[in-house]
Tab-separated table of C-alpha atoms and ligand atoms in Angstrom:
chain	number	residue	atom	x	y	z
A	355	MET	CA	23.919	-5.436	-28.633
A	356	LEU	CA	21.650	-6.777	-26.274
A	357	THR	CA	18.099	-7.856	-28.323
A	358	PRO	CA	15.000	-8.609	-26.711
A	359	ALA	CA	13.843	-12.009	-26.827
A	360	GLU	CA	9.761	-11.028	-28.460
A	361	LEU	CA	7.591	-14.437	-30.176
A	362	THR	CA	6.009	-13.547	-33.383
A	363	LEU	CA	2.280	-13.340	-33.148
A	364	ASP	CA	1.801	-16.800	-34.276
A	365	GLU	CA	3.040	-17.829	-30.683
A	366	MET	CA	1.001	-15.356	-28.915
A	367	GLY	CA	-1.759	-16.522	-30.654
A	368	GLU	CA	-1.352	-19.860	-28.432
A	369	LEU	CA	-0.631	-16.940	-25.422
A	370	ALA	CA	-3.500	-14.251	-26.518
A	371	GLU	CA	-6.459	-16.923	-24.434
A	372	PHE	CA	-4.890	-17.629	-21.120
A	373	ILE	CA	-1.766	-14.066	-20.692
A	374	PRO	CA	-3.828	-11.576	-18.712
A	375	ALA	CA	-4.749	-7.885	-20.306
A	376	ALA	CA	-2.263	-4.641	-19.634
A	377	ASP	CA	-3.000	-3.502	-15.952
A	378	PRO	CA	-5.724	-1.253	-16.115
A	379	GLU	CA	-4.928	2.484	-14.803
A	380	VAL	CA	-6.107	2.851	-10.828
A	381	GLN	CA	-8.581	5.682	-10.493
A	382	VAL	CA	-7.848	7.980	-7.260
A	383	HIS	CA	-10.781	7.712	-4.405
A	384	TYR	CA	-11.219	8.925	-2.102
A	385	ARG	CA	-12.753	6.991	1.118
A	386	ALA	CA	-13.444	7.905	4.475
A	387	ILE	CA	-11.783	5.765	6.694
A	388	PRO	CA	-14.339	5.286	10.292
A	389	ALA	CA	-13.770	7.077	13.010
A	390	PHE	CA	-12.085	3.711	15.484
A	391	GLU	CA	-9.600	3.288	12.412
A	392	LYS	CA	-6.195	5.837	12.036
A	393	PRO	CA	-8.565	8.529	10.438
A	394	THR	CA	-6.194	9.033	7.416
A	395	ARG	CA	-8.302	9.531	4.122
A	396	ARG	CA	-6.747	7.289	1.377
A	397	SER	CA	-7.098	7.441	-2.398
A	398	VAL	CA	-5.835	4.176	-3.013
A	399	ILE	CA	-6.092	0.949	-1.989
A	400	PRO	CA	-2.456	-0.272	-2.987
A	401	VAL	CA	-2.255	-4.269	-3.407
A	402	CYS	CA	0.214	-3.857	-0.511
A	403	GLU	CA	2.850	-1.660	1.457
A	404	PRO	CA	4.953	-1.632	4.489
A	405	THR	CA	4.147	-1.882	7.578
A	406	LEU	CA	7.143	0.264	9.230
A	407	THR	CA	5.653	0.805	13.244
A	408	GLY	CA	8.376	-0.284	14.511
A	409	ASN	CA	12.479	0.327	15.507
A	410	GLU	CA	13.167	0.292	12.308
A	411	LEU	CA	14.079	4.420	13.060
A	412	LYS	CA	15.675	4.858	15.828
A	413	TYR	CA	18.011	1.207	14.529
A	414	VAL	CA	18.891	2.943	11.062
A	415	GLN	CA	20.267	6.410	13.163
A	416	GLN	CA	22.080	4.755	15.281
A	417	ALA	CA	24.062	3.139	12.810
A	418	VAL	CA	23.913	6.514	11.394
A	419	GLU	CA	25.097	8.295	14.727
A	420	THR	CA	27.604	4.789	14.761
A	421	ASN	CA	29.262	6.067	11.126
A	422	TRP	CA	28.472	2.405	10.784
A	423	ILE	CA	26.299	2.343	7.020
A	424	SER	CA	28.461	0.401	4.536
A	425	SER	CA	28.045	-3.130	4.393
A	426	ALA	CA	30.096	-3.931	8.006
A	427	GLY	CA	28.331	-3.819	10.979
A	428	SER	CA	26.930	-5.748	13.553
A	429	PHE	CA	23.018	-5.334	12.181
A	430	ILE	CA	23.784	-7.272	9.879
A	431	ARG	CA	24.939	-10.121	12.147
A	432	ASP	CA	22.313	-9.265	14.138
A	433	PHE	CA	19.885	-9.407	11.381
A	434	GLU	CA	20.810	-12.449	10.066
A	435	MET	CA	21.092	-14.443	13.409
A	436	GLN	CA	17.625	-13.121	14.372
A	437	PHE	CA	16.094	-14.551	11.032
A	438	ALA	CA	17.896	-17.574	11.153
A	439	GLN	CA	16.958	-18.418	14.454
A	440	ALA	CA	12.914	-17.188	13.400
A	441	CYS	CA	13.148	-19.238	10.565
A	442	GLY	CA	14.793	-22.528	12.678
A	443	SER	CA	17.831	-22.453	10.628
A	444	ARG	CA	21.361	-22.662	11.654
A	445	TYR	CA	22.656	-19.407	9.866
A	446	GLY	CA	21.716	-16.473	7.471
A	447	ILE	CA	23.442	-14.569	4.957
A	448	ALA	CA	22.599	-11.428	4.110
A	449	CYS	CA	22.343	-10.069	0.774
A	450	ALA	CA	21.505	-7.392	-1.832
A	451	ASN	CA	18.102	-8.803	-2.812
A	452	GLY	CA	15.908	-12.354	-3.351
A	453	THR	CA	17.149	-13.259	-6.894
A	454	VAL	CA	20.579	-12.730	-5.403
A	455	ALA	CA	19.823	-15.274	-2.386
A	456	MET	CA	18.823	-17.836	-5.008
A	457	HIS	CA	22.227	-17.399	-6.817
A	458	LEU	CA	24.200	-17.569	-4.552
A	459	ALA	CA	22.918	-20.332	-2.424
A	460	MET	CA	22.513	-22.195	-6.473
A	461	ALA	CA	26.497	-21.196	-6.596
A	462	THR	CA	27.786	-22.929	-4.022
A	463	LEU	CA	27.150	-25.913	-5.907
A	464	GLY	CA	29.323	-25.878	-8.205
A	465	LEU	CA	26.938	-26.311	-11.057
A	466	GLU	CA	27.140	-27.125	-15.135
A	467	PRO	CA	26.751	-25.877	-18.403
A	468	ASP	CA	24.851	-29.167	-18.784
A	469	ASP	CA	23.663	-29.570	-15.096
A	470	GLU	CA	19.791	-29.474	-14.931
A	471	VAL	CA	16.875	-27.891	-11.852
A	472	ILE	CA	14.395	-28.120	-12.086
A	473	ILE	CA	11.230	-25.915	-10.984
A	474	PRO	CA	8.165	-25.234	-11.137
A	475	THR	CA	6.962	-22.974	-13.732
A	476	PHE	CA	4.249	-21.080	-11.750
A	477	THR	CA	6.714	-18.245	-9.925
A	478	MET	CA	8.533	-15.065	-10.692
A	479	ILE	CA	10.660	-14.753	-13.655
A	480	ALA	CA	13.694	-14.412	-10.402
A	481	THR	CA	14.009	-18.561	-9.867
A	482	ALA	CA	14.189	-19.392	-13.404
A	483	ASN	CA	16.714	-15.877	-14.162
A	484	ALA	CA	19.370	-17.699	-10.984
A	485	VAL	CA	19.890	-21.308	-12.742
A	486	THR	CA	20.841	-19.753	-15.804
A	487	TYR	CA	23.081	-17.306	-14.315
A	488	CYS	CA	24.856	-20.284	-12.634
A	489	GLY	CA	24.946	-21.384	-15.531
A	490	ALA	CA	22.576	-24.882	-15.869
A	491	LYS	CA	19.381	-24.707	-17.914
A	492	PRO	CA	15.832	-25.240	-15.299
A	493	VAL	CA	13.564	-27.586	-16.018
A	494	LEU	CA	10.082	-27.397	-15.789
A	495	VAL	CA	7.409	-29.147	-13.792
A	496	ASP	CA	3.324	-27.597	-13.278
A	497	MET	CA	1.472	-27.410	-10.372
A	498	GLU	CA	-1.157	-29.928	-8.321
A	499	PRO	CA	-3.950	-27.582	-8.212
A	500	ASP	CA	-4.893	-27.035	-5.538
A	501	TYR	CA	-2.707	-25.208	-3.673
A	502	TRP	CA	-1.275	-23.743	-6.366
A	503	GLN	CA	2.771	-26.156	-5.273
A	504	MET	CA	4.966	-27.663	-7.715
A	505	ASP	CA	3.121	-31.393	-8.623
A	506	ILE	CA	5.891	-33.688	-6.550
A	507	GLU	CA	4.819	-36.249	-9.311
A	508	GLN	CA	6.106	-34.331	-12.108
A	509	VAL	CA	9.169	-33.168	-10.555
A	510	ALA	CA	10.147	-37.800	-9.951
A	511	ARG	CA	8.704	-37.674	-13.683
A	512	LYS	CA	11.479	-34.810	-14.806
A	513	ILE	CA	14.830	-36.521	-12.286
A	514	SER	CA	17.370	-36.673	-15.450
A	515	PRO	CA	21.212	-38.074	-14.324
A	516	ARG	CA	21.955	-34.856	-15.565
A	517	THR	CA	19.674	-32.915	-12.623
A	518	LYS	CA	21.320	-31.821	-9.784
A	519	ALA	CA	19.030	-29.538	-7.674
A	520	ILE	CA	15.269	-29.258	-6.782
A	521	VAL	CA	13.590	-24.845	-5.862
A	522	PRO	CA	10.744	-26.076	-4.640
A	523	VAL	CA	8.962	-22.964	-4.970
A	524	HIS	CA	6.807	-21.393	-1.882
A	525	ILE	CA	3.710	-19.651	-3.773
A	526	TYR	CA	2.295	-17.022	-2.129
A	527	GLY	CA	3.287	-17.806	1.219
A	528	HIS	CA	1.834	-21.374	0.872
A	529	PRO	CA	4.619	-24.035	1.737
A	530	THR	CA	4.894	-27.141	-0.691
A	531	ASP	CA	4.300	-30.496	-0.442
A	532	MET	CA	7.936	-30.873	1.112
A	533	ASP	CA	8.681	-34.757	2.553
A	534	PRO	CA	8.224	-35.692	0.091
A	535	LEU	CA	9.851	-34.080	-1.548
A	536	MET	CA	12.652	-34.096	-0.052
A	537	GLU	CA	12.358	-37.933	-0.486
A	538	LEU	CA	13.231	-38.345	-3.119
A	539	ALA	CA	15.338	-36.159	-3.499
A	540	GLU	CA	17.565	-37.852	-0.850
A	541	LYS	CA	16.960	-41.339	-3.180
A	542	HIS	CA	18.578	-39.438	-6.154
A	543	GLY	CA	21.098	-37.362	-4.095
A	544	LEU	CA	19.594	-34.128	-5.312
A	545	TYR	CA	20.066	-30.697	-3.596
A	546	VAL	CA	16.675	-28.419	-2.288
A	547	PHE	CA	16.770	-24.072	-2.325
A	548	GLU	CA	13.940	-23.571	-1.446
A	549	ASP	CA	12.899	-19.828	-3.077
A	550	ALA	CA	11.055	-18.662	0.061
A	551	ALA	CA	10.877	-15.105	-0.980
A	552	GLU	CA	7.326	-15.054	-0.452
A	553	ALA	CA	7.502	-16.964	3.163
A	554	HIS	CA	8.505	-15.762	6.175
A	555	GLY	CA	7.090	-17.443	8.884
A	556	ALA	CA	5.424	-19.758	6.708
A	557	GLU	CA	4.711	-23.275	8.312
A	558	TYR	CA	5.306	-26.521	7.410
A	559	LYS	CA	4.297	-29.413	10.027
A	560	GLY	CA	4.945	-26.557	12.057
A	561	ARG	CA	8.706	-26.329	10.481
A	562	ARG	CA	9.361	-23.000	9.460
A	563	CYS	CA	10.017	-22.750	5.793
A	564	GLY	CA	13.410	-21.974	5.389
A	565	SER	CA	14.214	-24.679	6.979
A	566	LEU	CA	12.754	-27.663	5.642
A	567	GLY	CA	15.372	-27.816	2.258
A	568	HIS	CA	19.572	-27.892	2.418
A	569	ALA	CA	19.599	-23.807	1.876
A	570	ALA	CA	16.939	-21.721	0.793
A	571	GLY	CA	16.484	-17.356	-0.163
A	572	PHE	CA	14.409	-14.943	1.202
A	573	SER	CA	13.724	-11.966	-0.640
A	574	PHE	CA	13.247	-8.967	1.615
A	575	TYR	CA	11.896	-5.871	-0.359
A	576	GLY	CA	9.655	-3.311	-0.014
A	577	ASN	CA	5.816	-5.846	-0.737
A	578	LYS	CA	7.715	-8.357	1.157
A	579	ILE	CA	6.559	-10.043	4.894
A	580	ILE	CA	9.618	-8.163	6.088
A	581	THR	CA	11.380	-5.621	3.851
A	582	THR	CA	14.778	-4.225	4.369
A	583	GLY	CA	13.451	-2.059	1.070
A	584	GLU	CA	15.988	-4.203	-1.384
A	585	GLY	CA	17.266	-7.110	0.494
A	586	GLY	CA	18.117	-11.043	0.689
A	587	MET	CA	18.777	-13.165	3.009
A	588	VAL	CA	20.450	-16.679	2.200
A	589	THR	CA	19.184	-19.612	5.377
A	590	THR	CA	20.860	-23.269	5.921
A	591	ASP	CA	22.317	-25.407	8.430
A	592	ASP	CA	24.379	-26.072	7.158
A	593	ARG	CA	28.247	-25.204	7.417
A	594	GLU	CA	30.277	-26.131	4.598
A	595	ILE	CA	27.034	-23.890	2.609
A	596	ALA	CA	26.818	-21.425	4.506
A	597	ARG	CA	30.600	-20.854	4.593
A	598	LEU	CA	30.911	-20.791	0.970
A	599	ALA	CA	28.362	-18.370	0.773
A	600	TRP	CA	29.520	-15.621	2.754
A	601	ASN	CA	32.590	-16.241	1.233
A	602	LEU	CA	31.121	-15.366	-2.597
A	603	ARG	CA	28.868	-12.556	-0.837
A	604	ASP	CA	32.019	-10.518	-0.569
A	605	HIS	CA	33.585	-10.716	-4.577
A	606	ALA	CA	35.557	-14.508	-2.783
A	607	PHE	CA	38.044	-12.857	-0.649
A	608	SER	CA	40.674	-15.218	0.839
A	609	SER	CA	41.590	-15.873	4.268
A	610	GLU	CA	45.319	-16.130	2.467
A	611	ARG	CA	45.791	-12.351	1.792
A	612	HIS	CA	44.001	-10.141	0.364
A	613	PHE	CA	42.400	-9.651	-2.963
A	614	TRP	CA	43.082	-13.329	-3.787
A	615	HIS	CA	40.938	-15.481	-4.991
A	616	LYS	CA	40.190	-18.099	-5.688
A	617	TYR	CA	36.353	-18.321	-6.827
A	618	VAL	CA	34.506	-15.759	-9.411
A	619	GLY	CA	32.762	-13.874	-6.664
A	620	PHE	CA	29.857	-11.385	-6.699
A	621	ASN	CA	28.988	-8.121	-5.017
A	622	TYR	CA	25.483	-9.200	-3.539
A	623	ARG	CA	26.168	-7.002	-0.292
A	624	MET	CA	23.917	-5.860	2.090
A	625	THR	CA	24.022	-2.263	4.083
A	626	ASN	CA	24.264	-2.357	7.738
A	627	LEU	CA	21.097	0.368	7.783
A	628	GLN	CA	19.855	-1.894	5.076
A	629	ALA	CA	19.498	-4.973	8.243
A	630	ALA	CA	18.431	-2.286	10.858
A	631	VAL	CA	15.336	-2.003	9.094
A	632	GLY	CA	15.795	-4.977	8.524
A	633	LEU	CA	16.238	-5.892	12.287
A	634	ALA	CA	13.085	-3.823	13.111
A	635	GLN	CA	11.014	-5.681	11.306
A	636	VAL	CA	12.395	-9.315	11.697
A	637	GLU	CA	11.552	-8.533	15.939
A	638	GLN	CA	7.651	-7.861	14.381
A	639	LEU	CA	7.372	-11.032	12.566
A	640	ASP	CA	4.722	-12.999	14.743
A	641	GLN	CA	2.694	-10.079	14.700
A	642	PHE	CA	2.534	-10.035	11.012
A	643	VAL	CA	1.379	-13.285	9.759
A	644	GLU	CA	-0.631	-12.649	12.305
A	645	ALA	CA	-2.800	-10.145	10.958
A	646	ARG	CA	-2.220	-11.271	7.147
A	647	ARG	CA	-4.187	-14.902	8.274
A	648	HIS	CA	-6.734	-12.583	10.331
A	649	ASN	CA	-6.739	-11.247	7.059
A	650	ALA	CA	-7.340	-13.915	4.946
A	651	SER	CA	-9.932	-15.322	6.773
A	652	GLU	CA	-12.220	-12.174	6.088
A	653	TYR	CA	-11.757	-11.844	3.110
A	654	ASN	CA	-12.640	-15.653	2.630
A	655	ARG	CA	-15.611	-15.390	5.369
A	656	ARG	CA	-16.560	-12.450	2.446
A	657	LEU	CA	-16.139	-14.308	-0.579
A	658	GLN	CA	-16.738	-17.760	-0.293
A	659	ASP	CA	-20.055	-18.017	-1.745
A	660	ILE	CA	-19.743	-15.820	-3.916
A	661	PRO	CA	-20.161	-18.004	-7.357
A	662	GLY	CA	-17.069	-18.378	-9.381
A	663	ILE	CA	-14.298	-16.814	-7.355
A	664	GLN	CA	-12.202	-19.225	-5.600
A	665	ILE	CA	-10.887	-18.715	-2.148
A	666	PRO	CA	-7.330	-19.484	-1.296
A	667	LYS	CA	-7.334	-23.191	-0.080
A	668	GLU	CA	-4.620	-24.405	2.778
A	669	ALA	CA	-3.313	-27.835	3.219
A	670	ALA	CA	-3.933	-29.635	6.996
A	671	TRP	CA	0.034	-29.243	6.650
A	672	ALA	CA	-0.130	-25.622	6.146
A	673	ARG	CA	0.511	-22.580	7.588
A	674	ASN	CA	0.267	-19.966	4.794
A	675	VAL	CA	1.853	-15.738	4.924
A	676	TYR	CA	-0.884	-15.455	2.954
A	677	TRP	CA	2.210	-12.799	1.231
A	678	MET	CA	-0.330	-12.062	-0.972
A	679	TYR	CA	-3.870	-12.188	-0.964
A	680	GLY	CA	-5.028	-14.459	-4.450
A	681	ILE	CA	-8.227	-15.999	-6.114
A	682	LEU	CA	-9.231	-17.698	-9.236
A	683	VAL	CA	-12.671	-16.147	-11.412
A	684	ASP	CA	-14.350	-18.528	-13.107
A	685	LYS	CA	-16.010	-16.454	-15.747
A	686	GLU	CA	-18.724	-18.822	-16.235
A	687	GLN	CA	-20.600	-18.986	-12.847
A	688	TYR	CA	-18.554	-15.655	-12.577
A	689	GLY	CA	-20.267	-13.387	-15.410
A	690	MET	CA	-17.442	-11.721	-16.417
A	691	ASN	CA	-13.788	-13.209	-16.156
A	692	ARG	CA	-10.111	-11.480	-14.582
A	693	ASP	CA	-9.490	-8.995	-16.028
A	694	GLU	CA	-13.061	-7.280	-16.578
A	695	LEU	CA	-13.471	-7.834	-12.368
A	696	ARG	CA	-10.065	-6.154	-11.675
A	697	VAL	CA	-11.445	-2.735	-13.890
A	698	VAL	CA	-14.537	-3.230	-11.506
A	699	LEU	CA	-11.847	-2.563	-9.172
A	700	ALA	CA	-9.549	-0.657	-10.873
A	701	ASN	CA	-12.036	2.562	-11.093
A	702	ASN	CA	-12.350	2.430	-7.821
A	703	GLY	CA	-9.457	3.168	-6.335
A	704	ILE	CA	-7.511	-0.566	-5.870
A	705	GLU	CA	-5.517	-2.167	-6.768
A	706	THR	CA	-4.207	-6.209	-7.918
A	707	ARG	CA	-2.295	-7.796	-9.197
A	708	THR	CA	-2.852	-11.213	-11.304
A	709	PHE	CA	-0.785	-13.443	-11.090
A	710	PHE	CA	2.780	-14.517	-12.388
A	711	ILE	CA	3.514	-15.461	-15.931
A	712	PRO	CA	4.833	-18.998	-16.396
A	713	MET	CA	8.390	-19.152	-17.608
A	714	HIS	CA	7.117	-22.134	-20.792
A	715	CYS	CA	5.574	-18.562	-22.112
A	716	GLN	CA	8.260	-16.189	-21.223
A	717	PRO	CA	9.716	-14.041	-24.635
A	718	ILE	CA	13.799	-14.848	-22.814
A	719	TYR	CA	12.882	-18.940	-21.745
A	720	TRP	CA	10.677	-19.479	-25.201
A	721	ASN	CA	13.260	-21.170	-27.308
A	722	THR	CA	14.510	-23.133	-23.653
A	723	PHE	CA	11.036	-24.688	-23.735
A	724	LYS	CA	8.635	-23.955	-26.637
A	725	GLY	CA	6.519	-27.101	-27.458
A	726	GLU	CA	6.255	-27.552	-23.646
A	727	ARG	CA	2.652	-27.134	-21.678
A	728	TYR	CA	1.773	-26.507	-18.242
A	729	PRO	CA	-2.104	-26.952	-17.782
A	730	VAL	CA	-1.886	-26.051	-14.684
A	731	ALA	CA	0.096	-23.310	-14.376
A	732	GLU	CA	-2.554	-21.552	-17.423
A	733	ARG	CA	-4.888	-22.021	-15.586
A	734	LEU	CA	-3.388	-19.834	-12.176
A	735	CYS	CA	-2.638	-17.571	-15.370
A	736	ARG	CA	-5.882	-16.472	-16.570
A	737	ASP	CA	-8.059	-16.697	-13.754
A	738	GLY	CA	-5.751	-15.414	-10.529
A	739	PHE	CA	-4.866	-12.013	-9.249
A	740	TYR	CA	-4.406	-10.650	-5.314
A	741	LEU	CA	-6.032	-8.610	-3.761
A	742	PRO	CA	-4.660	-6.159	-1.554
A	743	SER	CA	-2.789	-7.844	1.374
A	744	ALA	CA	-0.643	-5.822	2.996
A	745	SER	CA	-0.198	-6.232	7.369
A	746	SER	CA	-1.787	-3.097	7.283
A	747	LEU	CA	-4.562	-3.310	5.533
A	748	ARG	CA	-7.588	-1.798	7.718
A	749	LEU	CA	-11.280	-4.000	7.586
A	750	SER	CA	-12.919	-1.356	6.504
A	751	GLU	CA	-10.675	-2.065	3.502
A	752	ILE	CA	-11.739	-6.224	2.915
A	753	GLU	CA	-14.939	-5.331	3.462
A	754	GLU	CA	-15.177	-2.309	0.848
A	755	ILE	CA	-12.998	-4.585	-1.782
A	756	THR	CA	-15.301	-7.697	-1.236
A	757	ALA	CA	-18.434	-5.955	-1.353
A	758	ILE	CA	-17.216	-4.368	-4.683
A	759	ILE	CA	-16.945	-7.855	-5.771
A	760	ARG	CA	-20.284	-9.693	-4.731
A	761	GLU	CA	-22.377	-6.243	-6.211
A	762	ALA	CA	-20.399	-6.530	-9.628
A	763	CYS	CA	-20.862	-10.300	-10.135
A	764	PRO	CA	-23.212	-10.059	-13.467
A	765	ALA	CA	-24.148	-14.040	-11.885
A	766	LEU	CA	-25.554	-12.027	-9.088
A	767	GLN	CA	-27.785	-10.025	-10.232
B	1410	PLP	C1	9.160	-16.414	-5.618
B	1410	PLP	C2	10.047	-14.908	-5.815
B	1410	PLP	N1	11.909	-15.855	-6.068
B	1410	PLP	C3	12.753	-14.972	-5.827
B	1410	PLP	C4	12.191	-13.949	-5.699
B	1410	PLP	C5	12.260	-13.002	-5.729
B	1410	PLP	O1	13.797	-11.926	-4.851
B	1410	PLP	P1	14.005	-10.145	-5.459
B	1410	PLP	O2	12.897	-9.043	-5.914
B	1410	PLP	O3	14.659	-9.110	-4.024
B	1410	PLP	O4	15.094	-9.844	-6.383
B	1410	PLP	C6	10.653	-13.039	-5.771
B	1410	PLP	C7	10.590	-11.640	-5.740
B	1410	PLP	O5	9.303	-11.694	-5.929
B	1410	PLP	C8	9.361	-13.740	-5.651
B	1410	PLP	O6	8.206	-13.741	-5.996
């Protein structure tokens, strides 16, 4: 039977200094919404929620009425084409979620057990797991401290004769510095698979994330900038990667005859119902990105002068889409730590989420990365959390959240 990976008290001791406390319970807190905004009362401001204000229902109804609800149907092709186009990519391969999008993309390489794939330690577990599903070994690097993205100089140092691919993750919707990374990959003959799960519509030097490496994986989970409930997509310009990904997604059925298989494929298909929602969402992508960028500037304006609060920076070459608006809390300067501030917000009905716990701290990867330390990722893990970030967030909610953070600041008392 499967047994969970557990850390001993000694091992936990090393981590206790920076891994987050359990989530505080968010208290119900009814608030009046100003008359000029949608007249509802909200009990909790969620950290994120979908915005389903376009053609979602109309397209789902069409799928139902035409009887195409499974994994064939025109919405799948339309969504693949429209989303790929929105990313500046030639091909889009829709699939069941963002984790399997990364797995599908990497599975096209045919990785072997000793092969290594370099990933940032500060990411969501799916990035590392997708490498593990391929039977390869994830190799970690730390983040650069300015924009919280993969440190490219460290990537250069971690390349070995067994390295096959690099996976930059555009954390929280801010692109990784891709030019030096692609240069490095080219020099060593490596593939680059962007984990763009959080970066719909984000741009690097005017080019969209998802079109910057050899292939990319997106997530359409309910908290993503565009959603299909659950869902994912591989984007690529590479015909061979696209062909293999389409084939592997669907059990690797052979074109020679039915029930004839030359690869171990997967059932990673998306349904036409999900794609119907996705098509309606992609029609609104630019609008959602504008809303998030606007929300981020409203947050920035109100938080930038609070001692000990570090707001997110945007690189000159980046168009950050702020999938999540994250901040760091310096305990000494602010006067309380991140977890204490989260409790204050939760008591006021405001949901927040801590930053990722790095891969080298995960019980399941503890032995793989034993003794490795990554100080930037550890600091992000200790001090970082994100505030409500939905595209539909109201200005009055941003005002309320930022006022609470200001009023709670002991250093200002
Ligand atoms: C960076 C990153 N990669 C991969 C994923 C996995 O996506 P999904 O939850 O759709 O499987 C996520 C999901 O949040 C993510 O944030």
